[in-house]
Structures are given as structure tokens and as C-alpha cells.
Amino acid sequence: MHVRAINPNTTESMTAAIGRAARAAASAGTTVTAVGPVMGPASIESHYDEALAVPGLLTEIGRGEADGVDGYVLACFGDPGLDAARELASGPVVGIAEAAMHVATLLGRHFSIVTTLPRTIGRAEELAERYGFRTACAGIHAVDIPVLELDLPGSDARRETTAECRRALAADGSDVIVLGCAGMADFCAEVSAELGVPVIDGVAAATRLVESLVALGLSTSRRGEYAKPPVKPYAGALADFGLGTGVR
Amino acid sequence: MHVRAINPNTTESMTAAIGRAARAAASAGTTVTAVGPVMGPASIESHYDEALAVPGLLTEIGRGEADGVDGYVLACFGDPGLDAARELASGPVVGIAEAAMHVATLLGRHFSIVTTLPRTIGRAEELAERYGFRTACAGIHAVDIPVLELDLPGSDARRETTAECRRALAADGSDVIVLGCAGMADFCAEVSAELGVPVIDGVAAATRLVESLVALGLSTSRRGEYAKPPVKPYAGALADFGLGTGVR
Amino acid sequence: MHVRAINPNTTESMTAAIGRAARAAASAGTTVTAVGPVMGPASIESHYDEALAVPGLLTEIGRGEADGVDGYVLACFGDPGLDAARELASGPVVGIAEAAMHVATLLGRHFSIVTTLPRTIGRAEELAERYGFRTACAGIHAVDIPVLELDLPGSDARRETTAECRRALAADGSDVIVLGCAGMADFCAEVSAELGVPVIDGVAAATRLVESLVALGLSTSRRGEYAKPPVKPYAGALADFGLGTGVR
Amino acid sequence: MHVRAINPNTTESMTAAIGRAARAAASAGTTVTAVGPVMGPASIESHYDEALAVPGLLTEIGRGEADGVDGYVLACFGDPGLDAARELASGPVVGIAEAAMHVATLLGRHFSIVTTLPRTIGRAEELAERYGFRTACAGIHAVDIPVLELDLPGSDARRETTAECRRALAADGSDVIVLGCAGMADFCAEVSAELGVPVIDGVAAATRLVESLVALGLSTSRRGEYAKPPVKPYAGALADFGLGTGVR
Amino acid sequence: MHVRAINPNTTESMTAAIGRAARAAASAGTTVTAVGPVMGPASIESHYDEALAVPGLLTEIGRGEADGVDGYVLACFGDPGLDAARELASGPVVGIAEAAMHVATLLGRHFSIVTTLPRTIGRAEELAERYGFRTACAGIHAVDIPVLELDLPGSDARRETTAECRRALAADGSDVIVLGCAGMADFCAEVSAELGVPVIDGVAAATRLVESLVALGLSTSRRGEYAKPPVKPYAGALADFGLGTGVR
Amino acid sequence: MHVRAINPNTTESMTAAIGRAARAAASAGTTVTAVGPVMGPASIESHYDEALAVPGLLTEIGRGEADGVDGYVLACFGDPGLDAARELASGPVVGIAEAAMHVATLLGRHFSIVTTLPRTIGRAEELAERYGFRTACAGIHAVDIPVLELDLPGSDARRETTAECRRALAADGSDVIVLGCAGMADFCAEVSAELGVPVIDGVAAATRLVESLVALGLSTSRRGEYAKPPVKPYAGALADFGLGTGVR
């Protein structure tokens, strides 16, 4: 089985880290590849970045199809382009916010999300609502550290994330933590050990869910909404996404 | 006051029709311009199309800012890129699905949406939920006519849309109709006359709402989520969307 | 176009202030008149006051119909008698709570309401739920100043309202403020300037929404619930509201 | 214990029928009185009627207080003026829609409401939502018979109501019926016998709930929202409702 | 009329206290009996305890049927086995959480629940949601005292419960208190007197509700879900619950 | 890794079928064992059966702990005793209704549940609500075949289930099917092949989810609600579940 984790931003060190997290979570027999897009933002910290990450991400789905990939992980906590990716891919596609929230609800009554920048809280809240977890999600908190500074040498990110998780559990009365950024995957074990509660990294969770769907022979329904998108002309810099291109 | 209606697809006849509908709805003193993007799909009929319409749409926001536009209408019923456009634009931005649903709830207990393709029903449902109108929206129906065939000579679209609206009122017990596509703006008066209920065209509704916000001195909040997006490097075909470009 | 703002209480200085706010918000070509009822309470600060403001308010709708009014603003934040007014009026009717909440959701993720007396919080919460904005409304707060003391010479109301709005933004994580009383219309610009977020006055918002509906040729649906009320005998002090009277 | 059922319309035969239903439901030791108002509509079939029934209803609360009444039943399925009545009355006040829905949820998974006129369905739906029973209420249906024709000699109302209840059970997959009009109290036993499911009459249900609250020493909370309304000047035909009058 | 209160745990002093509370609440003509099960846990403080209390509780329903009991109170705030008991009993069955929450919503806008152990908060929240009271329930709080220590000589439970109720009213902005444990029935009057708000004991509330249902001739619907359970073989220690046994 | 599927009813052929389905779904390196309880009902077709299946099921959790089981599947679509099992087990526990619904939402917009007996629809609805899938679950349907007749020789169950699934897709506008009974696991591939949509068997889904949780080092949170249940005396036939017994 070949699972591909797509980092929707162009920062290669983050693609590498996502690959490590996905590989650590995968089953023995699964091939995991991690890729980043050829176009788009260096990190995703706004609706603007998120929207503009999608073309590059869809190109990677197109490449994955050519490579015979069996299923995809979208490795950004905003789950950008998830519906479009599902239309395009033959195999299942799972976003890391989606995956982390689903897994969290199997482990406790309420989860708290701890993410990077405060301005992304609204999107996380919208996703929790969209996926059915408004009640299960007891709070969303931000450490106020930019995505690309999470792993800088000498960064306090790990300590501050742990502290914020501790505050979240108390304030929200929650029993599970969801880490709200692919860049926090490395903190997972440590935060869990320190706080004594399950801490979910979406990359690991999504990798396992994609594997499970593929193993069960399941993929996105083609009845109605998620059927393959109609082929049609595309103009300008995005012309390759239309009819007869290599994208699909 | 200068209101700009952005058609997120590249079909010029549709841009022209949107301009007509917006101008017909605007106040005497308002300048309305209608534009279409330089890149992206010829019509929006899938999540894939919708996602790929956003870069072109954001470019038009960037141009509008240079042109001193006061407020924007996003003229596609999926409200693509609405959050990103709000971050980028100085003035208010209103989507036509959003506008139509808001206006509908001021006129009756329940509205029904009648749209083009069945595969877009899921997105309309998601938007109704997102905007708070799950209860107000009593049903979503499709006439199963592609967007670009709505105004073909000899098309039955007008008659079929009227018939579907009639069925929707009966099946849903609703009292207001929302037309679920910018391409249906021309049908509005006729359907309303025939069925005897308010029928909302989102382009007209959004034009008036944007005008109202501008007149009241209101625009998107810059506190937190919708602050201007952080400037950063962008790669590849989308490099112009990043740091130091003309896009913003 | 003739828009009439109805103050549902009998305090003339408040009617005058509502008229000023509505006129300031209206388009150049719109005639705005503001009226107060001949019967009912001097201010609305309880469910009891609110219920007893409705007959006077409906009388004003009846008079407005005779005057050829095109649309109505109900200028009390409890939106009293809104459904009844819609049945009675030929043109659209918009309440100021409704208007303010709708407008707020076009400008940010979450709004906070800041109102006068704590005992009115429950009604505001009920309206937010009724209109679909339970999620969008992040909190409701009261400054604990009676309605008629808001504009007393030497009152601290303006300063205290600003302070409460600041607290609300922080406590609720909101990005937009809705002022929860027609008597706070004058504070709007100042609070917004001080806090740097959009602050919505319902009178202004409702005036613009009514204008928009009239301009779009839209009014309350007559299909089912909001059809004109059946004529019938009324007894006692309210006999004029029944069959054959001048009220309708 | 003295429980008073208030018919909010002025039709005396209906007041008498409500009194019979309430007395049949009450405990042996309870005195039940039924009254109708001195002002207002002959029947309640619109939002307009409902709003204008409230002053007369509140006058009856005032009289009840003078008479030492222990608790009140509001005997119209729209629960008009319920919040205002709660502020005014010393003892508990229960509406018949509220009562019927609460009782229905103790007896099955889903109830269907069968009411008189289709135009009242919206209000019933709003109440179901307000009381927390959106999920429990599986459908609302109307027999399309005016309230005052329910008990006309030779009327088909009983038969048609039974037939509509049967259709509602099948269409909604419900297991309990709520009769949506005080005028249907007489049909209750017959419909239940014929359909083999619990059928709830709100007058009976509310009478028992009020009795229960009084017996338990419980009444409306005075903390905050439902404290006694502030005394103040009232103008015009409603002047008696204000300061120093006999109403309270 | 014979109402039976079933204490689902095996602690006899608690059964006696429940009997006292139920008898104090019942009408003059009602016989109240209180029983405890022959098997199961000494107190219910976990999901595990709750699940294992159900067989004993159902045995008591079986005995009650043999005794000609007219209706049942399930006297544990988790409402264990309520659906199963409804299938089995001929008369109505009401849980004390259910009863307390229903009654609370007739008396104010929002209730707070104050219960014993923090670990039971999740169950109370689930019940509030299940019964339709997610909005009405403003908060759930725990005093952190085990059920069986509530009435120990020298216990601070009464004082601590009162203090927690006071905190809950302030933190939640609520106006009614629900005591979240059958063992707190004795505190009810004192807490109410001290705090000046309605305080609901579920045992009293449920006793009155069961009485009301019986008096109205109402019981659980047998249409569909709550029909008598199909008879079938049962194995092992629970064999008596199956075909041909004395349980039903 | 050792995953144990617990059939909560005592029918051995069903235990065997569940074991086959779980083993077919599991990874190569996973040991799957399937067990049935020593006490309880032969099949689960009512709330009564469901409640009485829990003691036997918990005994199996106790045995599983002794056997060093890593995680558990609860193989009945009512997810009986799930919360209690989570308290008791060291490793993760997943119910098949829960698992099927979670997986379904990763594959489409709306799922329909097709189950056995109509009387179980209410429980399925309650679970969909509890897990956050009220919107995602578009309908619940029953073929009206008892659980133990699903695999009788000559049974039409497979054909009728397929037909009902087809009807459900059309009536609900759904794109994914969830089979609502562990006894339908065998139908899964065939129904999917015939209807061309994903069809989820909960046993397979839950097996994969449990495997995933174990592989990720995740188990039920012990913070608060799901901590190990307090040890205490148990009486009667259930005495072994209490203090010092072999159950835990």
C-alpha cells in the first residue's frame, strides 16, 4: 500500500518532518511518501494562504494518481482543499484536522485544540462544526508562535505548547488534547507524557485512517457530490488544470 | 461609491450578465463594475472548480484595491474564497449565497434553494449551516442544467426552474425561494410573478448589502482572524501572490 | 421611498434620537419618518413592557399603511411584535436586533452584544437563537443602566458602554460589537473608534436593510404563515384592532 | 390550591370548554377556575391575534393575583405572553404548548403536532425549538379548520383530526401525538383510543404541571430575567398597565 | 394510585431517604413505595456502576408489575436503564434527571446542575443534550463528595453544596438550580432558602410527574420503539430475564 | 497486537461470523479473537436486551484484561455498555455503530443507516446524535428482519437489504450506506458492488480503528470521567463485579 502525505506549503523541512511522522505511524507493509507543492505559500497562517495552497496541493494529487498512490493525507490543520482533493483522487483522502478530531472522540468526552496562531482559531472552530464535533470540542487555544518558528533551535515552542495544553485541560474540562498544526507532530509524545492524557497528532492519525480505508477497500463515494469533476476549459496560469492536461 | 462584482469564472457573457443584475439593483449614485478573472475555470460546478477559481478571484480583489473599489460582491453561489477575500480587501466583501440567504430570512419562515447541478447541493447545505440558516433553509433542489446552458437560445431552463421552484415550495412547506446560481439572476422576476412568493437573486441582494455596509462605514473586522494576511514567500506559478507583488 | 422607524415606547426624546440615527443611515433619496405609539410603556425593560408595547406598535403600522409607507424599522432591540407587524404591513419590516445581528455576521466570525439591563439578556439570547446566530453570537453583556438614563446629562453611560465592549471582546474572543439598545445609537462611532472593531447600531442597520428590500421589490411572503391576518371581532379596549376598523 | 386557566381569546364557549378540560385533569383537592379576557380577539389564528391577546391575558393575571390564585395555565397553543405572565404572577405559569411537548417527551421518542390552521405551523415550530424539542418534534401538521369551527354541530373536525393524526404518525415515524389547539381537548380520548398511541391535550397537561409546581413549592425564579417588571408610566388605552394601577 | 420509587443502588439508607422525599412530594391520595434492588452496586459513581445497576432495577420493575404499581420513579441522576424500564413497565417511568431538568425549564431561562463527583459531569451533560436541554443547561458542577458521604454525621456536604450552587449561579448566569443526586434531596429547601432561587430535587419532581401522567391516563407509547421487548432465551446468571420467567 | 471482538449476545454462530469479519479486516500482524458472553440475551432487539447484554460484555472485558488484550471491538450496533467498557479496559474500546459512522463521514456528505428491526431506529438515531453525526446521518431505515434470521438458509435478507439500501440512497439523497447490524457484515461487499457506493460494516471498521489506536499508542483518557471506576461492594447475582473479584 502506498500512502502519500501532502504538505500543502512549500517549506521542505516541514515536508520532511511530516514524512517522518507519517512513517512512524504507518504499518510495516505500507510505503509512505511525503511531498510538497511546486507552487504556493511557504506556510499557511491565514485564509489567504490556505486558499492559495490548494492549486499546488491538487497538482500533487494529480501526480499521486500517476504514481499509483492508494490514499492521501492532507497535512495542514485547516484541511485545505479537502473536498476538491476527494473529487480528484481515486483513493481516500483524509485531512489531519479531521483525523485528529475523529480519533479524539474515541478516547474521551471532550477535546481541546492547541494550535499556533490565534487568527487560525476561527477556521479550526469551523472545521469542528463541519465535522460534527461542536459539542466534543471544548475549546481552541493558540500559543501565538508562527508555524515556521515551532522548530527553531532554542525555541520555547515545546514548553509553551505543553503549558498551553495544561491550561486548556483545566479551562475546558477536557480529557484529550488535539495538536492543531502539522508542525507540532514532534511534541506529541512529550506533551502526553507530561500531562497524562491522550495527545493527538493529526499526521499520525490521518496516516492510520487512510491506511484503514484502503485496507477495507473503501474510497470516496462517487454518487453525486464527489463524482469526478467535469472536464472543462481553464484559463491563464491555471490552464493546465483544465481539459486534457496532465493534472488528471 | 464603487462596488465591484467579481465573477469567479472566466466566461465573459456571465460576467456581463452579473454586471447587469448588479447595476439594476444598485442605488442611483453607485458605480458598479463587473470583472472576471484572468485565470481559472470557465464555470464552477465542482469543489475542484471552486477551489481553482479562488486565485483568479483574489487577483481581482488586488486589482480592485488598486482601483479604489469600496466593496465587493463575490458572484458565485458557492461563495468561493470569501474568507480570503475578506482578509485582502479593505472594504466589505459579500458572497451571493450568503446575501441571498440573509435576505430570505427577513421575508419568511423558510426558504428553499433551487440550484443548477445536483452535485452542488452539498456545498449549498454546508453554507446554509455555516451562516446559521440550517433551520431556515427547508430544502435544496437542483434542475440538473449546467451553468453555461442556463441562457442558451431555446433552453428550457427558465420553465424548468419555475417548475422546480413550485415543487420546492410544496415539498418543503417554504415561503421564499433562493435561486442558487448567479446565472439565474434573469429568471428572478418571472419566477416570483408566477409563484407569488419572494424570489431572491443573490447578485442583487449582495450588491445592496455591500452598498449598505459601505454607506454605514462598516467593513470586515481586523481584530484577529480577518486581519491582513502576513506577507511571506510564495513559490512557482503563484509567486506573485507573495511578498512585494502587485497583488496586494 | 418612505421608510418609517417605529419606536415602540412612548418616550419622545427617544423617538427623536431614533429618527436621527435612521436618517443619518438612509440614502439620499429616502424619506425617513420616526414615530412613537399612542399607548404603551415609556421604556421597554421587561417581557411585560415588551408585550404591552406591541398594540401601540401595530397601530403605527396601521397608520403607516394609510400614509403609504414603503417599509418599517422596529426600533427596540427585543424586536417586539415583529411577526405580527410583518403580517399587517404591505412592505418589509425589519427589527433592529435582527438587522444588527445579520450585519454583524458579514463582518467577522463572532459578535458580542452589549446591552442595558441584565434582565434583557435572556431575550437577546432567544433572538440570536431564533435568527440562526447561536454560534455567531459569542456573548451578551449588560452595562446595567436603565434605557432612559443612557443620555442623561452627566451620565457615564458612554464610557461604561465602551468599557463593557472592551471586556466583551476579550472575554468572548469576538471581533464585532452589536449595541443592544436603540438608545445606544449615538455611541456607535465613538466605541468603534476607540476599540478598532466594527460596532453595529441596529437602527442604522435596519434602515439600510429595509431600504434594500424595498429597492429590490421584496416584501414579506404572503404564502402561508405571513398572509394578512383573518379579520374577526375584537373586544374591549382593543376592539379597534378587529373587523372594519381603521387599524387595517 | 387554586389553579386558574386563562383562555386568551374572548370566546366564552371556548373558555368553558377549557375549564372542563382543566377540571377533569386536576386533583381532587384543587380548585380550577377558567376565565377569558375583557379585551382582545375572538380567536387566535395569526401572529397579530396572538400579540393582541396578551394585554387581556395579563389583565387576567393581575386579577388572579388579587384573587389569590396559586398558579396559571395559559390555554392557547401559541403560548402567548408566557414570559410576561411569568414576570407578573407570583405563582408558576405554564403554557399548553409547553406542557404538551414536555409531557410528550416522557412517553416516546418523537411526537407529531396536529393543529388547526396551516399558518400556525411556524409558531409551533418556533416553540418546539425554543423549548428544546426540535429533535423530539418529528412533524407539525394542520387539519385546516378554523379554531371556532372545531366544535360546530355537524363538524367533521373530530374525524379529520383523527385522520390527520394517523397520517402524521406514518409520515413522521412518531409514537406520540400532541394536539395543537386548546379547542381540540375534547378529541383527545377518542383519537388515542382509535390510534393506540398517547395523545396529549395541553390544557390537561398544563393543569397537572402547574399543580405539581405549586405542590412542590416552586415558582418562577426571581433572579434576573423574570424578576417583577419595573414600575413605570404607561400611556393611552394601556395606561392602567403602568404605575399604581390595579393590574399589579 | 401507587407510585414506586426505585433506588438503583443497594444502600438501604438511601432507599429510605428517597422514599421520604417521594412521599413528601406526592398527593394525599397516592401510595408511595420505595425499593432497592437485590443485586448491583452500593452506589453509582461511574458508567460501570450505572450499567450494572440496570439488571437489579429491571427486576424491581418486574416486581412492581406484579404488585400492580401504576408508575415508577428511577431515583438515580444518571437515569440508568430508563429506556429498558419504559419497555417493560405498563405504567409511565420517569427518571430524576429527566424530571428535574423538565421542571427547571418551567421556572427560568437557564439551570445549573450541581452534582457529587466530577466524573459524573459527562453523563449529566449527555442527558441534558438527549432531553433537549443543551441550551437551557448553563453549566454542570461537582462538589467532589462521594454519594454515600453526603449524609455522614459531621459532613460538610450541605454547606459545600450551597456554596457550589452559589458559585454556579454566578458563573453560569443561571436562575434555577438542579441538584444532581438523589442523595441531595434533603438539601433542597435549605439551598433554595439561602440562595433565593428555585432548587429542584429530582425525586420530588419525578414523583409529581409520574403522578400526573397516571392521572392523565398516559403511559409510554407502544408504537414501535417502546413496545414490549420480544421474549427470547437468556443465558447464565441473567437467565431469569428471558423467556417464561417471573420477571415479566 | 491482540484485538478482541466481543459479541454482546450469546449466539455462537454470530460470534463466529463477527470473528470472521474482524479477521478479514485486520492487518497481517494482528491477532483477532472473538468471544461471546456467558450471560445475557440470545440477540439484542430492544433496550431491554441491550441493557441486559452489558454485564456479560463487561465480564468479557475483564477476561480480556487478564488475557492481555490490547483493544476491543463491541460488536453490536447499539454500542451497548461502551462508556463502562472504556472505564474498565486498559486499551481502547470502539463500538461498531461509532466506527461505521466515523468511517462513513470520511467518504461522503451523508450516510444512510439500514438496520434490522424498526424498533431499533430510535437507538441508532440517538447514537448518531451522540457522536456528532446528526447532520451527516440522512436517514435510518429497517428491513424488518430479526437479527437471528439474517443468515437463515433460504432467507431473503440479503436481497431485501440491498433493496432497502437502494431506496435509502434515493430517499435520503445520501452517498454512503452504513449497515446497522453486526449480522449484516457478510452483505457488505455485495451491496456495495450492486449499488456503486461505499457500504460500511461496523465490525470491519471498528477492528481497523482499534488497531490504529493501539498502533498510535492511544487509549481512553483517564482524566476525569473515564478513570478506572471506584471499587465498591456489589450485591446479589452481580456481586462478582464489585470489590476484590476476578472481574477486574
JSON list of N, CA and C in Angstrom, two decimals, chain A residues 109-110 134-135, chain E residues 122 125-126 134:
[
{"chain": "A", "resi": 109, "resn": "ARG", "atom": "N", "xyz": [-14.43, 12.44, 26.44]},
{"chain": "A", "resi": 109, "resn": "ARG", "atom": "CA", "xyz": [-15.68, 13.18, 26.28]},
{"chain": "A", "resi": 109, "resn": "ARG", "atom": "C", "xyz": [-15.45, 14.46, 25.47]},
{"chain": "A", "resi": 110, "resn": "HIS", "atom": "N", "xyz": [-14.42, 15.18, 25.80]},
{"chain": "A", "resi": 110, "resn": "HIS", "atom": "CA", "xyz": [-14.17, 16.49, 25.19]},
{"chain": "A", "resi": 110, "resn": "HIS", "atom": "C", "xyz": [-12.69, 16.64, 24.87]},
{"chain": "A", "resi": 134, "resn": "ARG", "atom": "N", "xyz": [-18.89, 19.98, 17.33]},
{"chain": "A", "resi": 134, "resn": "ARG", "atom": "CA", "xyz": [-19.07, 21.21, 18.10]},
{"chain": "A", "resi": 134, "resn": "ARG", "atom": "C", "xyz": [-19.16, 20.91, 19.59]},
{"chain": "A", "resi": 135, "resn": "THR", "atom": "N", "xyz": [-19.90, 19.88, 19.96]},
{"chain": "A", "resi": 135, "resn": "THR", "atom": "CA", "xyz": [-20.04, 19.55, 21.37]},
{"chain": "A", "resi": 135, "resn": "THR", "atom": "C", "xyz": [-18.77, 18.89, 21.90]},
{"chain": "E", "resi": 122, "resn": "GLY", "atom": "N", "xyz": [-19.92, 14.32, 32.78]},
{"chain": "E", "resi": 122, "resn": "GLY", "atom": "CA", "xyz": [-20.12, 13.95, 31.38]},
{"chain": "E", "resi": 122, "resn": "GLY", "atom": "C", "xyz": [-21.48, 13.30, 31.13]},
{"chain": "E", "resi": 125, "resn": "GLU", "atom": "N", "xyz": [-24.22, 15.88, 31.29]},
{"chain": "E", "resi": 125, "resn": "GLU", "atom": "CA", "xyz": [-24.20, 16.66, 30.05]},
{"chain": "E", "resi": 125, "resn": "GLU", "atom": "C", "xyz": [-24.87, 15.90, 28.91]},
{"chain": "E", "resi": 126, "resn": "GLU", "atom": "N", "xyz": [-24.56, 14.63, 28.84]},
{"chain": "E", "resi": 126, "resn": "GLU", "atom": "CA", "xyz": [-25.16, 13.80, 27.80]},
{"chain": "E", "resi": 126, "resn": "GLU", "atom": "C", "xyz": [-26.68, 13.74, 27.95]},
{"chain": "E", "resi": 134, "resn": "ARG", "atom": "N", "xyz": [-29.76, 21.28, 26.05]},
{"chain": "E", "resi": 134, "resn": "ARG", "atom": "CA", "xyz": [-28.38, 21.77, 25.92]},
{"chain": "E", "resi": 134, "resn": "ARG", "atom": "C", "xyz": [-28.31, 23.28, 26.13]}
]
